Amino acid sequence: MAATALDKSVPEILPPVLEPAAEQPPLFDGTIRLYTAYRCPFAQRVWITRNYKGLQDKIKIIPLNLDSRPAWYGEKVYPTNKVPSLEHNGKIIGESLDLIKYLDSNFEGPSLFPDDAAKKEFAEELFAYTDTFNKIVFTSFKGDPAKEAGPAFDYLENALHKFDVAPFLLGQFSLVDIAYIPFVERFHVFLSEVFKYDITAGRPKLAAWIEEINNIAAYKQTKLDPKEIVEIFKKRFLAQ
């Protein structure tokens, strides 16, 4: 079945970002809370998963301002002071890749992980490469992205040939696509706008993958304004 048909997300009015002086929500009162930041690609992974599985009414979003988090978040909720984190069953769970797997295993909604052994094995290989992928591309901003980031995008292009039944990394929309798309979304916009480098040129599978994921409402709801991406990345990576 098509990924769009399985998508259980519904339109949602997002809560405003909490200011530093905002009061802390009650902790462990039975409400399941996702502490997130609308600008954070790691947090976006969990947000997409929540939406796709139809958990918008079940998991409440608590959006934080990464530039000025409320003190209670690091002191009383999640000592690493990072997002995302999930408050569930009397505990706080963090780390985005762990969290998307946790949501898929512990909540209802369409499964986002395959049963097939070969696909499971490839999925773990792709999860393991995510940090390397991001590091290669981020580092390229200081040099020649077309040359230096090219191998990372070639890796994805080649991976998309492995299970060639649908334009997704495992041949079906999965947690692996969710792990990569927040970063590819940002890289695609920033590299095109600032370096005039089109990551999809000569990579038809990557182009089709991006296009297909852009049809999924659960993802579309989480996308950043491209202008905001450019502004954030310029400030972070190109400021002298």
PDB file of C-alpha atoms in Angstrom:
ATOM      1  CA  MET A   1       0.000   0.000   0.000  1.00  0.00           C
ATOM      2  CA  ALA A   2       1.232   3.521  -0.811  1.00  0.00           C
ATOM      3  CA  ALA A   3       2.915   5.451   1.990  1.00  0.00           C
ATOM      4  CA  THR A   4       0.384   8.261   1.614  1.00  0.00           C
ATOM      5  CA  ALA A   5      -2.513   5.800   2.100  1.00  0.00           C
ATOM      6  CA  LEU A   6      -1.004   4.464   5.348  1.00  0.00           C
ATOM      7  CA  ASP A   7      -0.326   7.963   6.715  1.00  0.00           C
ATOM      8  CA  LYS A   8      -2.563   8.449   9.780  1.00  0.00           C
ATOM      9  CA  SER A   9      -1.693  12.106  10.373  1.00  0.00           C
ATOM     10  CA  VAL A  10      -4.356  14.808  10.625  1.00  0.00           C
ATOM     11  CA  PRO A  11      -4.065  18.602  10.308  1.00  0.00           C
ATOM     12  CA  GLU A  12      -2.922  20.075  13.600  1.00  0.00           C
ATOM     13  CA  ILE A  13      -2.666  23.517  15.173  1.00  0.00           C
ATOM     14  CA  LEU A  14       0.786  23.567  16.724  1.00  0.00           C
ATOM     15  CA  PRO A  15       1.329  24.953  20.227  1.00  0.00           C
ATOM     16  CA  PRO A  16       3.509  28.060  20.562  1.00  0.00           C
ATOM     17  CA  VAL A  17       7.175  27.713  21.524  1.00  0.00           C
ATOM     18  CA  LEU A  18       7.711  27.904  25.290  1.00  0.00           C
ATOM     19  CA  GLU A  19       9.559  30.965  26.492  1.00  0.00           C
ATOM     20  CA  PRO A  20      12.355  30.639  29.091  1.00  0.00           C
ATOM     21  CA  ALA A  21      10.055  31.780  31.899  1.00  0.00           C
ATOM     22  CA  ALA A  22       7.264  29.356  30.965  1.00  0.00           C
ATOM     23  CA  GLU A  23       5.907  27.168  33.718  1.00  0.00           C
ATOM     24  CA  GLN A  24       6.899  23.505  33.683  1.00  0.00           C
ATOM     25  CA  PRO A  25       4.112  21.109  32.687  1.00  0.00           C
ATOM     26  CA  PRO A  26       3.337  18.510  35.396  1.00  0.00           C
ATOM     27  CA  LEU A  27       5.812  15.616  35.215  1.00  0.00           C
ATOM     28  CA  PHE A  28       4.590  12.002  35.077  1.00  0.00           C
ATOM     29  CA  ASP A  29       0.906  12.876  35.393  1.00  0.00           C
ATOM     30  CA  GLY A  30      -0.081  10.297  32.761  1.00  0.00           C
ATOM     31  CA  THR A  31       0.216  12.660  29.787  1.00  0.00           C
ATOM     32  CA  ILE A  32       2.647  11.468  27.119  1.00  0.00           C
ATOM     33  CA  ARG A  33       4.806  14.440  26.122  1.00  0.00           C
ATOM     34  CA  LEU A  34       7.281  14.918  23.305  1.00  0.00           C
ATOM     35  CA  TYR A  35       9.743  17.690  24.188  1.00  0.00           C
ATOM     36  CA  THR A  36      10.896  19.041  20.882  1.00  0.00           C
ATOM     37  CA  ALA A  37      12.073  22.081  18.919  1.00  0.00           C
ATOM     38  CA  TYR A  38      10.472  22.970  15.592  1.00  0.00           C
ATOM     39  CA  ARG A  39      13.879  23.848  14.096  1.00  0.00           C
ATOM     40  CA  CYS A  40      15.737  20.714  15.206  1.00  0.00           C
ATOM     41  CA  PRO A  41      16.237  17.964  12.575  1.00  0.00           C
ATOM     42  CA  PHE A  42      16.843  15.307  15.266  1.00  0.00           C
ATOM     43  CA  ALA A  43      13.561  16.177  16.945  1.00  0.00           C
ATOM     44  CA  GLN A  44      11.842  16.291  13.554  1.00  0.00           C
ATOM     45  CA  ARG A  45      12.503  12.554  13.153  1.00  0.00           C
ATOM     46  CA  VAL A  46      10.309  11.800  16.167  1.00  0.00           C
ATOM     47  CA  TRP A  47       7.696  14.383  15.185  1.00  0.00           C
ATOM     48  CA  ILE A  48       7.261  12.773  11.739  1.00  0.00           C
ATOM     49  CA  THR A  49       6.961   9.298  13.298  1.00  0.00           C
ATOM     50  CA  ARG A  50       4.360  10.537  15.797  1.00  0.00           C
ATOM     51  CA  ASN A  51       2.314  12.106  13.015  1.00  0.00           C
ATOM     52  CA  TYR A  52       2.528   9.179  10.594  1.00  0.00           C
ATOM     53  CA  LYS A  53       1.375   6.682  13.212  1.00  0.00           C
ATOM     54  CA  GLY A  54      -1.639   8.845  14.060  1.00  0.00           C
ATOM     55  CA  LEU A  55      -0.471   9.681  17.587  1.00  0.00           C
ATOM     56  CA  GLN A  56      -1.168  13.411  17.493  1.00  0.00           C
ATOM     57  CA  ASP A  57      -3.917  13.187  20.121  1.00  0.00           C
ATOM     58  CA  LYS A  58      -1.985  10.687  22.235  1.00  0.00           C
ATOM     59  CA  ILE A  59       1.437  12.396  22.350  1.00  0.00           C
ATOM     60  CA  LYS A  60       1.425  16.079  23.284  1.00  0.00           C
ATOM     61  CA  ILE A  61       4.081  18.322  21.753  1.00  0.00           C
ATOM     62  CA  ILE A  62       6.023  20.613  24.110  1.00  0.00           C
ATOM     63  CA  PRO A  63       8.079  22.901  21.827  1.00  0.00           C
ATOM     64  CA  LEU A  64      11.175  24.513  23.333  1.00  0.00           C
ATOM     65  CA  ASN A  65      13.306  27.411  22.143  1.00  0.00           C
ATOM     66  CA  LEU A  66      16.798  25.980  21.604  1.00  0.00           C
ATOM     67  CA  ASP A  67      18.402  29.376  22.094  1.00  0.00           C
ATOM     68  CA  SER A  68      16.831  29.831  25.534  1.00  0.00           C
ATOM     69  CA  ARG A  69      15.407  26.673  27.065  1.00  0.00           C
ATOM     70  CA  PRO A  70      13.480  26.925  30.338  1.00  0.00           C
ATOM     71  CA  ALA A  71      15.839  26.025  33.207  1.00  0.00           C
ATOM     72  CA  TRP A  72      13.450  23.330  34.469  1.00  0.00           C
ATOM     73  CA  TYR A  73      13.943  21.261  31.319  1.00  0.00           C
ATOM     74  CA  GLY A  74      17.599  20.395  32.025  1.00  0.00           C
ATOM     75  CA  GLU A  75      17.173  20.442  35.802  1.00  0.00           C
ATOM     76  CA  LYS A  76      14.048  18.335  36.199  1.00  0.00           C
ATOM     77  CA  VAL A  77      13.092  16.690  32.911  1.00  0.00           C
ATOM     78  CA  TYR A  78      16.117  15.658  30.847  1.00  0.00           C
ATOM     79  CA  PRO A  79      19.569  16.313  32.346  1.00  0.00           C
ATOM     80  CA  THR A  80      21.338  16.369  28.941  1.00  0.00           C
ATOM     81  CA  ASN A  81      19.138  19.412  28.152  1.00  0.00           C
ATOM     82  CA  LYS A  82      18.787  18.188  24.549  1.00  0.00           C
ATOM     83  CA  VAL A  83      15.762  17.528  22.388  1.00  0.00           C
ATOM     84  CA  PRO A  84      13.989  15.349  21.545  1.00  0.00           C
ATOM     85  CA  SER A  85      12.878  13.537  24.658  1.00  0.00           C
ATOM     86  CA  LEU A  86       9.727  11.598  25.426  1.00  0.00           C
ATOM     87  CA  GLU A  87       7.905  11.425  28.739  1.00  0.00           C
ATOM     88  CA  HIS A  88       6.161   8.039  28.880  1.00  0.00           C
ATOM     89  CA  ASN A  89       5.333   5.467  31.537  1.00  0.00           C
ATOM     90  CA  GLY A  90       7.110   7.308  34.337  1.00  0.00           C
ATOM     91  CA  LYS A  91      10.388   7.800  32.515  1.00  0.00           C
ATOM     92  CA  ILE A  92      12.140  10.146  30.090  1.00  0.00           C
ATOM     93  CA  ILE A  93      13.644   8.634  26.946  1.00  0.00           C
ATOM     94  CA  GLY A  94      16.012  10.474  24.599  1.00  0.00           C
ATOM     95  CA  GLU A  95      18.118  10.049  21.434  1.00  0.00           C
ATOM     96  CA  SER A  96      16.184  10.472  18.190  1.00  0.00           C
ATOM     97  CA  LEU A  97      17.015   7.119  16.541  1.00  0.00           C
ATOM     98  CA  ASP A  98      16.140   5.245  19.733  1.00  0.00           C
ATOM     99  CA  LEU A  99      12.945   7.260  20.050  1.00  0.00           C
ATOM    100  CA  ILE A 100      11.603   6.593  16.560  1.00  0.00           C
ATOM    101  CA  LYS A 101      12.139   2.857  17.148  1.00  0.00           C
ATOM    102  CA  TYR A 102      10.471   3.190  20.565  1.00  0.00           C
ATOM    103  CA  LEU A 103       7.391   4.884  19.098  1.00  0.00           C
ATOM    104  CA  ASP A 104       7.117   2.267  16.380  1.00  0.00           C
ATOM    105  CA  SER A 105       7.386  -0.631  18.854  1.00  0.00           C
ATOM    106  CA  ASN A 106       5.263   0.734  21.706  1.00  0.00           C
ATOM    107  CA  PHE A 107       2.376   2.523  20.021  1.00  0.00           C
ATOM    108  CA  GLU A 108      -0.378   1.664  17.573  1.00  0.00           C
ATOM    109  CA  GLY A 109      -0.460   2.842  13.970  1.00  0.00           C
ATOM    110  CA  PRO A 110       1.134   1.637  10.744  1.00  0.00           C
ATOM    111  CA  SER A 111       4.409  -0.227  11.247  1.00  0.00           C
ATOM    112  CA  LEU A 112       7.468   1.682  10.075  1.00  0.00           C
ATOM    113  CA  PHE A 113       9.938  -1.187  10.231  1.00  0.00           C
ATOM    114  CA  PRO A 114      10.042  -4.203   7.906  1.00  0.00           C
ATOM    115  CA  ASP A 115       9.715  -7.878   8.919  1.00  0.00           C
ATOM    116  CA  ASP A 116      12.035  -9.037   6.134  1.00  0.00           C
ATOM    117  CA  ALA A 117      15.469 -10.077   7.485  1.00  0.00           C
ATOM    118  CA  ALA A 118      17.477  -8.605   4.578  1.00  0.00           C
ATOM    119  CA  LYS A 119      15.672  -5.276   4.928  1.00  0.00           C
ATOM    120  CA  LYS A 120      16.217  -5.245   8.695  1.00  0.00           C
ATOM    121  CA  GLU A 121      19.927  -5.821   8.201  1.00  0.00           C
ATOM    122  CA  PHE A 122      20.179  -3.053   5.592  1.00  0.00           C
ATOM    123  CA  ALA A 123      18.158  -0.743   7.848  1.00  0.00           C
ATOM    124  CA  GLU A 124      20.730  -1.104  10.631  1.00  0.00           C
ATOM    125  CA  GLU A 125      23.520  -0.356   8.155  1.00  0.00           C
ATOM    126  CA  LEU A 126      21.698   2.800   7.056  1.00  0.00           C
ATOM    127  CA  PHE A 127      20.997   3.893  10.643  1.00  0.00           C
ATOM    128  CA  ALA A 128      24.694   3.434  11.442  1.00  0.00           C
ATOM    129  CA  TYR A 129      25.673   5.695   8.534  1.00  0.00           C
ATOM    130  CA  THR A 130      23.463   8.658   9.530  1.00  0.00           C
ATOM    131  CA  ASP A 131      26.070  10.384  11.719  1.00  0.00           C
ATOM    132  CA  THR A 132      28.768   9.903   9.079  1.00  0.00           C
ATOM    133  CA  PHE A 133      26.432  11.258   6.397  1.00  0.00           C
ATOM    134  CA  ASN A 134      25.675  14.383   8.414  1.00  0.00           C
ATOM    135  CA  LYS A 135      29.308  14.951   9.368  1.00  0.00           C
ATOM    136  CA  ILE A 136      30.512  14.720   5.741  1.00  0.00           C
ATOM    137  CA  VAL A 137      27.940  17.237   4.536  1.00  0.00           C
ATOM    138  CA  PHE A 138      28.276  19.688   7.427  1.00  0.00           C
ATOM    139  CA  THR A 139      32.092  19.642   7.062  1.00  0.00           C
ATOM    140  CA  SER A 140      31.778  20.334   3.310  1.00  0.00           C
ATOM    141  CA  PHE A 141      30.262  23.764   4.020  1.00  0.00           C
ATOM    142  CA  LYS A 142      33.767  24.984   4.836  1.00  0.00           C
ATOM    143  CA  GLY A 143      35.173  23.809   1.497  1.00  0.00           C
ATOM    144  CA  ASP A 144      33.775  22.618  -1.825  1.00  0.00           C
ATOM    145  CA  PRO A 145      30.446  20.873  -1.132  1.00  0.00           C
ATOM    146  CA  ALA A 146      30.010  19.534  -4.674  1.00  0.00           C
ATOM    147  CA  LYS A 147      33.244  17.605  -4.321  1.00  0.00           C
ATOM    148  CA  GLU A 148      33.314  16.893  -0.594  1.00  0.00           C
ATOM    149  CA  ALA A 149      29.615  16.146   0.083  1.00  0.00           C
ATOM    150  CA  GLY A 150      29.087  14.273  -3.188  1.00  0.00           C
ATOM    151  CA  PRO A 151      30.041  10.837  -1.771  1.00  0.00           C
ATOM    152  CA  ALA A 152      27.411  11.141   0.988  1.00  0.00           C
ATOM    153  CA  PHE A 153      24.631  11.808  -1.522  1.00  0.00           C
ATOM    154  CA  ASP A 154      26.016   9.075  -3.802  1.00  0.00           C
ATOM    155  CA  TYR A 155      25.677   6.686  -0.844  1.00  0.00           C
ATOM    156  CA  LEU A 156      21.947   7.471  -0.631  1.00  0.00           C
ATOM    157  CA  GLU A 157      21.528   7.247  -4.411  1.00  0.00           C
ATOM    158  CA  ASN A 158      23.122   3.789  -4.386  1.00  0.00           C
ATOM    159  CA  ALA A 159      21.126   2.692  -1.336  1.00  0.00           C
ATOM    160  CA  LEU A 160      17.906   3.594  -3.165  1.00  0.00           C
ATOM    161  CA  HIS A 161      18.757   0.988  -5.827  1.00  0.00           C
ATOM    162  CA  LYS A 162      18.819  -1.898  -3.336  1.00  0.00           C
ATOM    163  CA  PHE A 163      15.067  -2.512  -2.888  1.00  0.00           C
ATOM    164  CA  ASP A 164      13.781  -0.956  -6.060  1.00  0.00           C
ATOM    165  CA  VAL A 165      10.026  -1.627  -5.715  1.00  0.00           C
ATOM    166  CA  ALA A 166       9.153   1.875  -4.474  1.00  0.00           C
ATOM    167  CA  PRO A 167      11.148   5.115  -4.129  1.00  0.00           C
ATOM    168  CA  PHE A 168      12.132   4.495  -0.494  1.00  0.00           C
ATOM    169  CA  LEU A 169      15.330   3.229   1.105  1.00  0.00           C
ATOM    170  CA  LEU A 170      13.822  -0.134   2.082  1.00  0.00           C
ATOM    171  CA  GLY A 171      11.329  -0.281  -0.791  1.00  0.00           C
ATOM    172  CA  GLN A 172       8.624   0.948   1.628  1.00  0.00           C
ATOM    173  CA  PHE A 173       8.362   4.104   3.725  1.00  0.00           C
ATOM    174  CA  SER A 174      10.150   3.382   6.996  1.00  0.00           C
ATOM    175  CA  LEU A 175      12.047   4.744   9.977  1.00  0.00           C
ATOM    176  CA  VAL A 176      15.160   4.820   7.784  1.00  0.00           C
ATOM    177  CA  ASP A 177      13.623   7.406   5.443  1.00  0.00           C
ATOM    178  CA  ILE A 178      12.524   9.354   8.525  1.00  0.00           C
ATOM    179  CA  ALA A 179      16.072   9.264   9.907  1.00  0.00           C
ATOM    180  CA  TYR A 180      17.512  10.924   6.782  1.00  0.00           C
ATOM    181  CA  ILE A 181      14.854  13.283   5.415  1.00  0.00           C
ATOM    182  CA  PRO A 182      15.121  16.115   8.016  1.00  0.00           C
ATOM    183  CA  PHE A 183      18.802  16.530   7.171  1.00  0.00           C
ATOM    184  CA  VAL A 184      18.414  16.057   3.419  1.00  0.00           C
ATOM    185  CA  GLU A 185      15.626  18.666   3.497  1.00  0.00           C
ATOM    186  CA  ARG A 186      18.031  21.206   4.988  1.00  0.00           C
ATOM    187  CA  PHE A 187      21.053  20.243   2.875  1.00  0.00           C
ATOM    188  CA  HIS A 188      19.017  20.354  -0.351  1.00  0.00           C
ATOM    189  CA  VAL A 189      17.835  23.914   0.311  1.00  0.00           C
ATOM    190  CA  PHE A 190      21.071  25.317   1.731  1.00  0.00           C
ATOM    191  CA  LEU A 191      23.456  23.837  -0.828  1.00  0.00           C
ATOM    192  CA  SER A 192      21.258  24.972  -3.704  1.00  0.00           C
ATOM    193  CA  GLU A 193      20.729  28.498  -2.375  1.00  0.00           C
ATOM    194  CA  VAL A 194      24.226  29.283  -1.097  1.00  0.00           C
ATOM    195  CA  PHE A 195      26.558  27.066  -3.144  1.00  0.00           C
ATOM    196  CA  LYS A 196      24.398  26.602  -6.290  1.00  0.00           C
ATOM    197  CA  TYR A 197      24.869  22.851  -5.829  1.00  0.00           C
ATOM    198  CA  ASP A 198      21.861  20.686  -6.696  1.00  0.00           C
ATOM    199  CA  ILE A 199      22.190  17.428  -4.762  1.00  0.00           C
ATOM    200  CA  THR A 200      19.667  15.709  -7.076  1.00  0.00           C
ATOM    201  CA  ALA A 201      21.569  16.442 -10.324  1.00  0.00           C
ATOM    202  CA  GLY A 202      22.680  13.100 -11.740  1.00  0.00           C
ATOM    203  CA  ARG A 203      20.908  11.308  -8.880  1.00  0.00           C
ATOM    204  CA  PRO A 204      17.446  10.416 -10.194  1.00  0.00           C
ATOM    205  CA  LYS A 205      16.631   8.037  -7.332  1.00  0.00           C
ATOM    206  CA  LEU A 206      17.414  10.706  -4.739  1.00  0.00           C
ATOM    207  CA  ALA A 207      15.258  13.205  -6.631  1.00  0.00           C
ATOM    208  CA  ALA A 208      12.331  10.736  -6.758  1.00  0.00           C
ATOM    209  CA  TRP A 209      12.773   9.910  -3.052  1.00  0.00           C
ATOM    210  CA  ILE A 210      12.613  13.571  -2.011  1.00  0.00           C
ATOM    211  CA  GLU A 211       9.586  14.141  -4.245  1.00  0.00           C
ATOM    212  CA  GLU A 212       7.764  11.102  -2.858  1.00  0.00           C
ATOM    213  CA  ILE A 213       8.398  12.003   0.782  1.00  0.00           C
ATOM    214  CA  ASN A 214       7.120  15.504   0.071  1.00  0.00           C
ATOM    215  CA  ASN A 215       3.747  13.902  -0.715  1.00  0.00           C
ATOM    216  CA  ILE A 216       3.455  12.498   2.821  1.00  0.00           C
ATOM    217  CA  ALA A 217       1.368  14.810   5.006  1.00  0.00           C
ATOM    218  CA  ALA A 218       2.961  13.554   8.242  1.00  0.00           C
ATOM    219  CA  TYR A 219       6.265  14.928   6.965  1.00  0.00           C
ATOM    220  CA  LYS A 220       4.929  18.073   5.252  1.00  0.00           C
ATOM    221  CA  GLN A 221       3.512  19.274   8.586  1.00  0.00           C
ATOM    222  CA  THR A 222       7.022  19.301  10.058  1.00  0.00           C
ATOM    223  CA  LYS A 223       8.926  21.100   7.288  1.00  0.00           C
ATOM    224  CA  LEU A 224      10.758  24.343   7.918  1.00  0.00           C
ATOM    225  CA  ASP A 225      10.387  27.388   5.694  1.00  0.00           C
ATOM    226  CA  PRO A 226      13.342  27.200   3.239  1.00  0.00           C
ATOM    227  CA  LYS A 227      14.236  30.832   3.997  1.00  0.00           C
ATOM    228  CA  GLU A 228      14.528  29.933   7.662  1.00  0.00           C
ATOM    229  CA  ILE A 229      16.820  26.998   6.833  1.00  0.00           C
ATOM    230  CA  VAL A 230      19.149  29.280   4.864  1.00  0.00           C
ATOM    231  CA  GLU A 231      19.137  31.896   7.617  1.00  0.00           C
ATOM    232  CA  ILE A 232      19.882  29.345  10.385  1.00  0.00           C
ATOM    233  CA  PHE A 233      22.638  27.616   8.424  1.00  0.00           C
ATOM    234  CA  LYS A 234      24.293  30.861   7.288  1.00  0.00           C
ATOM    235  CA  LYS A 235      24.395  32.066  10.872  1.00  0.00           C
ATOM    236  CA  ARG A 236      25.718  28.759  12.168  1.00  0.00           C
ATOM    237  CA  PHE A 237      28.180  27.755   9.480  1.00  0.00           C
ATOM    238  CA  LEU A 238      29.169  30.826   7.475  1.00  0.00           C
ATOM    239  CA  ALA A 239      29.316  33.593  10.063  1.00  0.00           C
ATOM    240  CA  GLN A 240      32.840  34.975  10.390  1.00  0.00           C
TER     241      GLN A 240
END
